Short mmCIF file of C-alpha atoms in Angstrom, two decimals:
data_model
loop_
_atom_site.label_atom_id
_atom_site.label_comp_id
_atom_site.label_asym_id
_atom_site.label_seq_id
_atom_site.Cartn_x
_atom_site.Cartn_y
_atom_site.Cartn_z
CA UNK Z 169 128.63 135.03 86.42
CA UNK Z 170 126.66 136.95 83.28
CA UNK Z 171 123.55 138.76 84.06
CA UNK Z 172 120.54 136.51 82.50
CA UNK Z 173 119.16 138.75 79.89
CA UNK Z 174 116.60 140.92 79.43
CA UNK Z 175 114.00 137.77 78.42
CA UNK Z 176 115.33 135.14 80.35
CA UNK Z 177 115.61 138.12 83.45
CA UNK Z 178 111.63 139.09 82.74
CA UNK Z 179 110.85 134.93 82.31
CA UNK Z 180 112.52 134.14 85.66
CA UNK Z 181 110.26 137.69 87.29
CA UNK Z 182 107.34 135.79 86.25
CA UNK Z 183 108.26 132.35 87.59
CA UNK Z 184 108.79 134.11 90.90
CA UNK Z 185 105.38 135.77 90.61
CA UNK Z 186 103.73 132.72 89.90
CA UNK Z 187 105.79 130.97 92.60
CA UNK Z 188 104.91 133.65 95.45
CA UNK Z 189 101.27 134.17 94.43
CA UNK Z 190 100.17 130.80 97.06
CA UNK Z 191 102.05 132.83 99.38
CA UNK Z 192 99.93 135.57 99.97
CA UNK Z 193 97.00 133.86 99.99
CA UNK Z 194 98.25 131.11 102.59
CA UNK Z 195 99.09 134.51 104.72
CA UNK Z 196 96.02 136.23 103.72
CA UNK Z 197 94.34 132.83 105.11
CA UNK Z 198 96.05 133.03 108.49
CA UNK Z 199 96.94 136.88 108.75
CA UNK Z 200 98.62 136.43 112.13
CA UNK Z 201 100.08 134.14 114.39
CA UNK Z 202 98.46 131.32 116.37
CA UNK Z 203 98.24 132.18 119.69
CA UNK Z 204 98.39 128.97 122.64
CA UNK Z 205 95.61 127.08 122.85
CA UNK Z 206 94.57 128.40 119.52
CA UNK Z 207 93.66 125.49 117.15
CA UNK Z 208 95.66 124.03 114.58
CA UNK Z 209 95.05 124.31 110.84
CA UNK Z 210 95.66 120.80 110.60
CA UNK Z 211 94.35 117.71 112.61
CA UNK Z 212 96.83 117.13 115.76
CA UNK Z 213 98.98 114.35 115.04
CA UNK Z 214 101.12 112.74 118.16
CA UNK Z 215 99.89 115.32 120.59
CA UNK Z 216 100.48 112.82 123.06
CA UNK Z 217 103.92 111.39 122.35
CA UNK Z 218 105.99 112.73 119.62
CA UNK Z 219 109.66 111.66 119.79
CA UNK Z 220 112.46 113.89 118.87
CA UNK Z 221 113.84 111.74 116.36
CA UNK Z 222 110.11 111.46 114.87
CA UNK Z 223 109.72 115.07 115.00
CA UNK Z 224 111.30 116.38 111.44
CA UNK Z 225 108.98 113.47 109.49
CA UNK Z 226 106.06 114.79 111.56
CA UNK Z 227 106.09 118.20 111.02
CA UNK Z 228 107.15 118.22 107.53
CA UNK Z 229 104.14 115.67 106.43
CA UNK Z 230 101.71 118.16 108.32
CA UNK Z 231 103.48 121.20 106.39
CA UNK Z 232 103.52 119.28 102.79
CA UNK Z 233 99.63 118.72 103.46
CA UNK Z 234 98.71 122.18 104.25
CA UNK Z 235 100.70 123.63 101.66
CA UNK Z 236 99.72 121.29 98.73
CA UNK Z 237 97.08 119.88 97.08
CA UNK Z 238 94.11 123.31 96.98
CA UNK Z 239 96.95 125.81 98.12
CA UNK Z 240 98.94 125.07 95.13
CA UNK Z 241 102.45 125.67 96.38
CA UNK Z 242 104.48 124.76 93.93
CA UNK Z 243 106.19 121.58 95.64
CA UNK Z 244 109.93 123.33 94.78
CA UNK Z 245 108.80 125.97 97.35
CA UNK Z 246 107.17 123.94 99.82
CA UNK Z 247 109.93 121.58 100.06
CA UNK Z 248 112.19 124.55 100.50
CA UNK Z 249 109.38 126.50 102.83
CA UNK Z 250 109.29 122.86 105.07
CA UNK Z 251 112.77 122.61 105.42
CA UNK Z 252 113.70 126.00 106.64
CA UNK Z 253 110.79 125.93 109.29
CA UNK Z 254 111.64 122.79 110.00
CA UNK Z 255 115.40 123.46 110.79
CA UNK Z 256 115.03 126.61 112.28
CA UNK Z 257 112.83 125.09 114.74
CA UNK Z 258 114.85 121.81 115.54
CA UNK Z 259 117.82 123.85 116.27
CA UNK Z 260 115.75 125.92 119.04
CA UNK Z 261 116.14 124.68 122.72
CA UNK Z 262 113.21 121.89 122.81
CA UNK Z 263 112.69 121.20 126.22
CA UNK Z 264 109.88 123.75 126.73
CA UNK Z 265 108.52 121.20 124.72
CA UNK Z 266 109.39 117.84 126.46
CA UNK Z 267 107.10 115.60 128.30
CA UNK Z 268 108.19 112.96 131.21
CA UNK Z 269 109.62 109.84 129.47
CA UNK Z 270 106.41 107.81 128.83
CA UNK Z 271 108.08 105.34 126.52
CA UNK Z 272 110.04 103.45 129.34
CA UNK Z 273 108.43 100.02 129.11
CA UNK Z 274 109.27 98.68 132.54
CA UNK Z 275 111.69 99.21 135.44
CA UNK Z 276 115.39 99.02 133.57
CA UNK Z 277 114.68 100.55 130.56
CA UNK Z 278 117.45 102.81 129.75
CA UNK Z 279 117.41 106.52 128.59
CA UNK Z 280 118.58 105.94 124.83
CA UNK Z 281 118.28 103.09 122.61
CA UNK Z 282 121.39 102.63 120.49
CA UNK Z 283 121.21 100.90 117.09
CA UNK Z 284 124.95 98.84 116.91
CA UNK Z 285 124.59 98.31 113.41
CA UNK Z 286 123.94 102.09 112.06
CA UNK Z 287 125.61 103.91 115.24
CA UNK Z 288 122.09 105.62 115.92
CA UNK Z 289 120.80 107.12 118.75
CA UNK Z 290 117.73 107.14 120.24
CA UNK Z 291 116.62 109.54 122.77
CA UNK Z 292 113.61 108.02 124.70
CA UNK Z 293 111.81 111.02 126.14
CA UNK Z 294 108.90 112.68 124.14
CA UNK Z 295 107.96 116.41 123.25
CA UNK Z 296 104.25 117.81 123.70
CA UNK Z 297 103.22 117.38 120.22
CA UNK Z 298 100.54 119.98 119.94
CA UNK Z 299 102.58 123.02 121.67
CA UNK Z 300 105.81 122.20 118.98
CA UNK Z 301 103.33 121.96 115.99
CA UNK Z 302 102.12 124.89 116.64
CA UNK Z 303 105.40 126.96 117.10
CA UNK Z 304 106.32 125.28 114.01
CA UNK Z 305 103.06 126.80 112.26
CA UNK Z 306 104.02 130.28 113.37
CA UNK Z 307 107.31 129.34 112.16
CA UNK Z 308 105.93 128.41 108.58
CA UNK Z 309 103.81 131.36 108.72
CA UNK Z 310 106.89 133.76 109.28
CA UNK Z 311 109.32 132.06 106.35
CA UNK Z 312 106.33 132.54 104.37
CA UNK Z 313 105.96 136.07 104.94
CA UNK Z 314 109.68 136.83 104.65
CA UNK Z 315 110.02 135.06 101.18
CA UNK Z 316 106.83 136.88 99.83
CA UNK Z 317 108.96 139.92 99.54
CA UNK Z 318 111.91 137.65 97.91
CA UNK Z 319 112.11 134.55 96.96
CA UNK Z 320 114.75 132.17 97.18
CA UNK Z 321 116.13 130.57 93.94
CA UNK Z 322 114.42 127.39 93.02
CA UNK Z 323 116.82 124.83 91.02
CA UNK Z 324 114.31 122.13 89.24
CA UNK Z 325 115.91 118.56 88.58
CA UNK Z 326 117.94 118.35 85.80
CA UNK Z 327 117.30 115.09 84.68
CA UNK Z 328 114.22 114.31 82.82
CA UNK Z 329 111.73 112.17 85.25
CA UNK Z 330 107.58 111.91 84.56
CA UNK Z 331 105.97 109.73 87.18
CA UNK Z 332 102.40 107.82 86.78
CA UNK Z 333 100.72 107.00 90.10
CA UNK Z 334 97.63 104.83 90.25
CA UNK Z 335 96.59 102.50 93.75
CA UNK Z 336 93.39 100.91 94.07
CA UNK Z 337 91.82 99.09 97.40
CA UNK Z 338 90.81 96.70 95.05
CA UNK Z 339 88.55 93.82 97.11
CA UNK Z 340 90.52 94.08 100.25
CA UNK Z 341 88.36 95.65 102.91
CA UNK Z 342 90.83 98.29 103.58
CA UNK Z 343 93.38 100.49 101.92
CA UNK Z 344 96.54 99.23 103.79
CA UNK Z 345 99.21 100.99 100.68
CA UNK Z 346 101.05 104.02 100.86
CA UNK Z 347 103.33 105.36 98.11
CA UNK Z 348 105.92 108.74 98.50
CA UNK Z 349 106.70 110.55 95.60
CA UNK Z 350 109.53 112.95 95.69
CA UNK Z 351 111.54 114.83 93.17
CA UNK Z 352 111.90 117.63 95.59
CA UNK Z 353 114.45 115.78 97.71
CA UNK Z 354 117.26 118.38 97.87
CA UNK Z 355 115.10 120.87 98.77
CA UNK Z 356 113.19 119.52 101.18
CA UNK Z 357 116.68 118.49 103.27
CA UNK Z 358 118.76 121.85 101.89
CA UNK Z 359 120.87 119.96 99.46
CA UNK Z 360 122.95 122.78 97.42
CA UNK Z 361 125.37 120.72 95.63
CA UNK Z 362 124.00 120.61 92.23
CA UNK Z 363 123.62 117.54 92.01
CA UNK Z 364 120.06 115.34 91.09
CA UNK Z 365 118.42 113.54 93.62
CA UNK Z 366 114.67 111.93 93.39
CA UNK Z 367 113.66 109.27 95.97
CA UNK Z 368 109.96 106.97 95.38
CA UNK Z 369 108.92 104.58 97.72
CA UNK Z 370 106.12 102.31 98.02
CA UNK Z 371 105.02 100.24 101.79
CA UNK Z 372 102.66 97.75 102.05
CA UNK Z 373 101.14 97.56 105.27
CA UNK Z 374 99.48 94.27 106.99
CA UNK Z 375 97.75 93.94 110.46
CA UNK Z 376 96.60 97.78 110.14
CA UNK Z 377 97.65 101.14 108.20
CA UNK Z 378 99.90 102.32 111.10
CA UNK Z 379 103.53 100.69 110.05
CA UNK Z 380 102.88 101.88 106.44
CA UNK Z 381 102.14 105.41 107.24
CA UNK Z 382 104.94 105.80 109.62
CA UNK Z 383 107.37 104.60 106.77
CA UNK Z 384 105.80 106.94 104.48
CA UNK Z 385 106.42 109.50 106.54
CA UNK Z 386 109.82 108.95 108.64
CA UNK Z 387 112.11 106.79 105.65
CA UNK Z 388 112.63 109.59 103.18
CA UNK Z 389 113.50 112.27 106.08
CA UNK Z 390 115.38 109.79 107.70
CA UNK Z 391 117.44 109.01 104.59
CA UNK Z 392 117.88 112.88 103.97
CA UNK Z 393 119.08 113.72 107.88
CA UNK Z 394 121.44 110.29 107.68
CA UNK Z 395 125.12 111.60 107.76
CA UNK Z 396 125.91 109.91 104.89
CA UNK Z 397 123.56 111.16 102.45
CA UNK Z 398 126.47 112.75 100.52
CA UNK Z 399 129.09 110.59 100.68
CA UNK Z 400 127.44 106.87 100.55
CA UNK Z 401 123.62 107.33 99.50
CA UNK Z 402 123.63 104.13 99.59
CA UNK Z 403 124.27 103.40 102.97
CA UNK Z 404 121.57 106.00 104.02
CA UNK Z 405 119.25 104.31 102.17
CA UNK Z 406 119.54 100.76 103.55
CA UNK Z 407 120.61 102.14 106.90
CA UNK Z 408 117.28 104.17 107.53
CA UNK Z 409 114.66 101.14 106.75
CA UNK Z 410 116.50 100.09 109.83
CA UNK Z 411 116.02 103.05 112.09
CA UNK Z 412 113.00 103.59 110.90
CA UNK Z 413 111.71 100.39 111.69
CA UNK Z 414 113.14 100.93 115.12
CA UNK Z 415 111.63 103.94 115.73
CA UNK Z 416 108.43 102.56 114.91
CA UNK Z 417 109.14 99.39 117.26
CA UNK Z 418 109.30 102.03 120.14
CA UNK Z 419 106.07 103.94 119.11
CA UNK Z 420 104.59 100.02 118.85
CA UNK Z 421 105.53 99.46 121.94
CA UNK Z 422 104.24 102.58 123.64
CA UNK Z 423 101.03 102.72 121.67
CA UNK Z 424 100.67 98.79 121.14
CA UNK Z 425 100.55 98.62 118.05
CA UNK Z 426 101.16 95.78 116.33
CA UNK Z 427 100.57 96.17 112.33
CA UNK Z 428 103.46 95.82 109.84
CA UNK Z 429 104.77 97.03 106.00
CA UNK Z 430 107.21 95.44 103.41
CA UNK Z 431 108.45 98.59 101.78
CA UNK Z 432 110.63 99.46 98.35
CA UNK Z 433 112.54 102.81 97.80
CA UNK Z 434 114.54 103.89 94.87
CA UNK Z 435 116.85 106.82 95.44
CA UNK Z 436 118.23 108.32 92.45
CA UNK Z 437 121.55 110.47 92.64
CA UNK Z 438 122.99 112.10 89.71
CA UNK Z 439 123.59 108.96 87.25
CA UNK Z 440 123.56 106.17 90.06
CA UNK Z 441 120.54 104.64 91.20
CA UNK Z 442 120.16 103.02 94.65
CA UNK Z 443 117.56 101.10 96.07
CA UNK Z 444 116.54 99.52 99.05
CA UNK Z 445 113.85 96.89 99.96
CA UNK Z 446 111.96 94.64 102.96
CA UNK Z 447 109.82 92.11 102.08
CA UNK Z 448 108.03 91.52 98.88
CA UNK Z 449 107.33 94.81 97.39
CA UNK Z 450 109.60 95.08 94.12
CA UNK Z 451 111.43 97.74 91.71
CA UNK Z 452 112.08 96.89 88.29
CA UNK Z 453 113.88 98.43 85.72
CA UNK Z 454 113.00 98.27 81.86
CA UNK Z 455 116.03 99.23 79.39
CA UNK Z 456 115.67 99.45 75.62
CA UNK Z 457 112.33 97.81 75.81
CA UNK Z 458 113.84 94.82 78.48
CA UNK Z 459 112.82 93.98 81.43
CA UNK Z 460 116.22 94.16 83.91
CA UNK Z 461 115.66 92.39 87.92
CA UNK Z 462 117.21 94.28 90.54
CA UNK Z 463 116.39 92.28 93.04
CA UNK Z 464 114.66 89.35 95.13
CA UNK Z 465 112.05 89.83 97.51
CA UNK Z 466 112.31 88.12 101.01
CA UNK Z 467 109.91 85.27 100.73
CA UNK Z 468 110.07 82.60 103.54
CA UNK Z 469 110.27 80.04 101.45
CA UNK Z 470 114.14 81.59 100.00
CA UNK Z 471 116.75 79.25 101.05
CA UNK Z 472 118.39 81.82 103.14
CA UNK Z 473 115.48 83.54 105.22
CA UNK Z 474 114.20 80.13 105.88
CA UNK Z 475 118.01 78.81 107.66
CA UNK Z 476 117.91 82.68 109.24
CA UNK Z 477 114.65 82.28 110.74
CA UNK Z 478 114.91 78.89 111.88
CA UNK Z 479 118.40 79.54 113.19
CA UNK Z 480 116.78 82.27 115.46
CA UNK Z 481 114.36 79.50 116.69
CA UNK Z 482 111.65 79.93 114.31
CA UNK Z 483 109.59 78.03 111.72
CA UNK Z 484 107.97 78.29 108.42
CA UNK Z 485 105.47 76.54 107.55
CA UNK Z 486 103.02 76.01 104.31
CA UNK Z 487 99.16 76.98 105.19
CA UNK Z 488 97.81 77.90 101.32
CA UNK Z 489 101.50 79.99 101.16
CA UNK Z 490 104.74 79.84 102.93
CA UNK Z 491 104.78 81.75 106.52
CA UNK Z 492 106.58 82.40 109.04
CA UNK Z 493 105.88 81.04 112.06
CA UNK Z 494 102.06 80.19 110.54
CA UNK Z 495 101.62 83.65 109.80
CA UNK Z 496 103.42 85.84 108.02
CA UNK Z 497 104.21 85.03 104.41
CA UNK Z 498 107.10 87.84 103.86
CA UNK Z 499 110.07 87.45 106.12
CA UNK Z 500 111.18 91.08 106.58
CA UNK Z 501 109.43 93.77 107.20
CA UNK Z 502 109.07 97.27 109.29
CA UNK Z 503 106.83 96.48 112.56
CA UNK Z 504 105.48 93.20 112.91
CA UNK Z 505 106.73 93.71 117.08
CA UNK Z 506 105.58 90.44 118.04
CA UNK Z 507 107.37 88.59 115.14
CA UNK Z 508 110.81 90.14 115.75
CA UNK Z 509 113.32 88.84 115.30
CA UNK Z 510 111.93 85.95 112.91
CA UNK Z 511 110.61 89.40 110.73
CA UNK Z 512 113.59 91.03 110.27
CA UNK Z 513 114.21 94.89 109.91
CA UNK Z 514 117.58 94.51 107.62
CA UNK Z 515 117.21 95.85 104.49
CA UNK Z 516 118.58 94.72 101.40
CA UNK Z 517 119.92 97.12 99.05
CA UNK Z 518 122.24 97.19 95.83
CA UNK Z 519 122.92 100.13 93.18
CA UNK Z 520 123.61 101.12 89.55
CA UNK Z 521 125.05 103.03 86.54
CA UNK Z 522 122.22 104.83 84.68
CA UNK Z 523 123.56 105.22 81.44
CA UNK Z 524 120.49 107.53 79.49
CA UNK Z 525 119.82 104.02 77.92
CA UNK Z 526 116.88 103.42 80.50
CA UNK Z 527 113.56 104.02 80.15
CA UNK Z 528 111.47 103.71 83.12
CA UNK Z 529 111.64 102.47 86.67
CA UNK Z 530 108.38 100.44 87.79
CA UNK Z 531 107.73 99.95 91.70
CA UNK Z 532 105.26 97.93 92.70
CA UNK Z 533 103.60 96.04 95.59
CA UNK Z 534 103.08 92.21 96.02
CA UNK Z 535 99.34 93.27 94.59
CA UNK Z 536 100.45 93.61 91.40
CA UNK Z 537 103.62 91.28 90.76
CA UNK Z 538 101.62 87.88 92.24
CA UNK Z 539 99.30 88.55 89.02
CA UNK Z 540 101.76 90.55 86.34
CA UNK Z 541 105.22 88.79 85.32
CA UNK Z 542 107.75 91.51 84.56
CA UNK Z 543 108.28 91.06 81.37
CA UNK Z 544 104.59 91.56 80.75
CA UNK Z 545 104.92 95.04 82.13
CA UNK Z 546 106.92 95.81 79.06
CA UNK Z 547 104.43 95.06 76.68
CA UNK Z 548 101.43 96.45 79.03
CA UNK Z 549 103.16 99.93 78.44
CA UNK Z 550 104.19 100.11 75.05
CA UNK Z 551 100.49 98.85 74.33
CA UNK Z 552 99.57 101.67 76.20
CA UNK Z 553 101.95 104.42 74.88
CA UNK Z 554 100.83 102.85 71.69
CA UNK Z 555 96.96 104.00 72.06
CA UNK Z 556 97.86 107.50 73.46
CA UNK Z 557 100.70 108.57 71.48
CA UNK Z 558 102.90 108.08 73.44
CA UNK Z 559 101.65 109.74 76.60
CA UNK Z 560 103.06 108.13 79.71
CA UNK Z 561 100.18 110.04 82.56
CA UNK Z 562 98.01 107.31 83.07
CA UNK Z 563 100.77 103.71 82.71
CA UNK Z 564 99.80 103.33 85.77
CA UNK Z 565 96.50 103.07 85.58
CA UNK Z 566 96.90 100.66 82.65
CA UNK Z 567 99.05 98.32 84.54
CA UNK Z 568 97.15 97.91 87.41
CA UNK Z 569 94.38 97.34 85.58
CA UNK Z 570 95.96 94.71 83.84
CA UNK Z 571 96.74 93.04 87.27
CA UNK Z 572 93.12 93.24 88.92
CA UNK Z 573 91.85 91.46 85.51
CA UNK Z 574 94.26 88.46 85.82
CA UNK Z 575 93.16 88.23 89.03
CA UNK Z 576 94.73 90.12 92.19
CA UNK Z 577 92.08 90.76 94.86
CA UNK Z 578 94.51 92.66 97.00
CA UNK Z 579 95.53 96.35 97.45
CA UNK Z 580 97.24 96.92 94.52
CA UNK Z 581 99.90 100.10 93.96
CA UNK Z 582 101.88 101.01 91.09
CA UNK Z 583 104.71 103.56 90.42
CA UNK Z 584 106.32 103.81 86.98
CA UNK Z 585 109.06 106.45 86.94
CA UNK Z 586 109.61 107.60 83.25
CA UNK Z 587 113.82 108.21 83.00
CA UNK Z 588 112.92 109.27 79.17
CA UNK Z 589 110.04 110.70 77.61
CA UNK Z 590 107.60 107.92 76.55
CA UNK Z 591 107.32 110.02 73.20
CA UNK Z 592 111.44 108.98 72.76
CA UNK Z 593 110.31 105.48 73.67
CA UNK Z 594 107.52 104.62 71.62
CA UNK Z 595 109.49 106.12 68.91
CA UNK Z 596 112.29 104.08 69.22
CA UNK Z 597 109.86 101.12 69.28
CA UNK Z 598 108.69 102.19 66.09
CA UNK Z 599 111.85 102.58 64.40
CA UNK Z 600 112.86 98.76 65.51
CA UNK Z 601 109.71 97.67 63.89
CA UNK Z 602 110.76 98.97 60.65
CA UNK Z 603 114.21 97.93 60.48
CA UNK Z 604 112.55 94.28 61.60
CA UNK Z 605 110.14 94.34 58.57
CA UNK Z 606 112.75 96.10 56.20
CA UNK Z 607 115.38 92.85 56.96
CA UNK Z 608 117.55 94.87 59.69
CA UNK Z 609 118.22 92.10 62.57
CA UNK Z 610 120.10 95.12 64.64
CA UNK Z 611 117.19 96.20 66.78
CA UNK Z 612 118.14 96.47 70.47
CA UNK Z 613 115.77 93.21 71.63
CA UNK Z 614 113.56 90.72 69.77
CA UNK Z 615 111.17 91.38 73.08
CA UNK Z 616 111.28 95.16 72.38
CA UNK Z 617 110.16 94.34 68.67
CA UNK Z 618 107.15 91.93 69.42
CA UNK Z 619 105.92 94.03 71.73
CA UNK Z 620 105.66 96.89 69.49
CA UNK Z 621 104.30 94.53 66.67
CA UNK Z 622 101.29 93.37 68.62
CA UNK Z 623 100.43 97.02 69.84
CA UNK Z 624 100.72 98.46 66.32
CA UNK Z 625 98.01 95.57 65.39
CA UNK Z 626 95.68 97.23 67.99
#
């Protein structure tokens, strides 16, 4: 290929500048490596009983923390940073690592768990958590080192994506929502093909925090390690809600645990979108100013989970909403132990053609659809583009504002995923006011132009 030249060479030497700069101070801030018993720059997660299949989720979510947020890593380079460490350490002999098998639950237990519908394996014994994060620190430490001297090339998404993030605790008395944002998929699992990927997720945890964390952690790396990821995103997607919920059954079970999540993930590939969902958490899609449903939440009160769960022996009953067996009111869900199999871990999942015609994605948790229809969304965010210009930062914050006033006392999380600038949208909102009030009936959706008429009024 042509040599970039001379300005786009001495543009891409300052990018690489910039990159590496966090670099040397992260080194400068641990100037050699830890030594055992040494402590950890981060707070020791699983030190007791960290499974190999949990170990990749683990020690990446410890790496993204440390290297974000103060540090400024640009999240290109940590994702890439993460996933080098990451592999070079999984494919090192582990069992200097491994602990006796604590998670057998009781004299027959077998070695490995096997999931028959997704062909996974589970290997039951457990790794000293502390001694492998910390040769995965030193790890870190060393990549960093070596790429300080030359980086790697960092390939940005090509497709235009701006993401608003707001999530309030609202009058719950805990935070029990946890959201994943990342556009830094293919370099946080070494995906070279040149081809966009983005993943978002949102979980929605009941009974406790620790089913919604675990999700937030394990799904995404789970999707990116499935075999499949390539070939059938699609499958991966739906197929590792299952082992993750799995995985987290056995941690449950060890740790007794018993909290639960509904979850909703949205994996975008080159021009497909795929999504995946338990529960009641939802994705939406708006499209020239409509409103488009991509799917149904599992309610108990749906025809079909009702017949499943009372085919498996259970009930559901009405007490102020519909519940399973008098508790529960979604019927799937990761966790939940004591409610399997009446809570199911199946995912549902479905995909589609992204044409350049769409303008946002919107997931959300049950916080915010029980008190915001989706079609109102449409209008909540071209009111908003409206009144800043059409900057798209703070939707979020609109929208869930919007819910809390009509009325949701829950946790409430929202995750709008711009697929073109709002500028482009609002504009185009605009223009099918005019051609309204100059007699043209050819705008793309009366809904699109009343929207746009009542936020012009503002």
């Amino acid at each position: 290929s042509a040599a970039p030249s001379a300005p786009r060479a001495a543009a891409m030497a300052r990018e690489a500048e910039a990159a590496g700069a966090p670099l040397g101070s992260f080194l400068k801030d641990f100037p050699s490596a830890l030594g055992p018993g040494e402590p950890l720059p981060w707070s020791c997660v699983g030190s007791g009983a960290l499974s190999e299949a949990e170990a990749p989720g683990a020690l990446s979510e410890l790496a993204r923390n440390l290297l974000g947020g103060s540090r400024g890593v640009p999240p290109l380079l940590a994702a890439s940073l993460i996933h080098t460490a990451v592999d070079e350490v999984l494919r090192t002999d582990l069992t200097e690592f491994k602990k006796e098998n604590v998670e057998r639950q009781g004299e027959g237990d077998e070695e490995r768990f096997t999931c028959t519908t997704c062909c996974f394996v589970f290997v039951l014994s457990v790794l000293d958590g502390e001694s492998l994060q910390r040769c995965f620190f030193n790890r870190l430490r060393d990549v960093c080192f070596e790429w300080q001297k030359q980086l790697p090339p960092l390939r940005p998404l090509k497709r235009f994506l701006l993401v608003s993030i707001h999530a309030i605790r609202n009058a719950r008395r805990k935070m029990e929502d946890r959201h994943v944002i990342l556009t830094e998929f293919n370099q946080l699992f070494g995906l070279a093909d040149g081809i966009d990927r983005a993943y978002f997720a949102i979980f929605d945890g009941h009974g406790g925090v620790d089913a919604a964390n675990y999700s937030a952690t394990h799904l995404h790396v789970n999707v990116g390690l499935h075999e499949e990821i390539v070939q059938n995103p699609a499958e991966a997607l739906k197929c590792s809600f299952q082992k993750t919920d799995e995985m987290f059954l056995l941690k449950a079970k060890r740790e007794r645990l018993r909290s639960g999540t509904t979850g909703v993930s949205a994996l975008i590939v080159g021009n497909k979108l795929h999504i995946a969902w338990l529960g009641d958490s939802q994705v939406m899609l708006v499209q020239q100013g409509s409103a488009v449903t991509l799917m149904e939440p599992h309610k108990p009160e749906r025809e079909d989970e009702r017949a499943r769960i009372e085919a498996l022996g259970g009930c559901v009953t009405f007490m102020d909403c519909w519940r399973v067996n008098g508790t529960l009111a979604v019927s799937r869900a990761i966790g939940d132990v004591c409610q399997k199999p009446y809570i199911s871990g199946d995912a549902d999942g479905d995909s589609f053609d992204l044409t350049g015609s769409e303008d946002y994605l919107l997931l959300a948790c049950d916080g915010f659809f029980d008190a915001i229809k989706p079609y109102e969304v449409v209008d909540l965010v071209l009111d908003h583009l409206m009144q800043t210009k059409g900057v798209g930062l703070k939707a979020a914050e609109r929208l869930v504002a919007a819910a809390k006033e009509n009325g949701s006392n829950d946790n409430i999380t929202v995750l709008v995923v711009f697929l073109r600038d709002p500028q482009d949208i609002l504009a185009d909102c605009l223009r099918d006011t005019k051609s309204h009030e100059a007699g043209d009936d050819t705008r793309s959706s009366p809904f699109n132009f009343l929207s746009c008429e009542a936020a012009a009024t503002q």
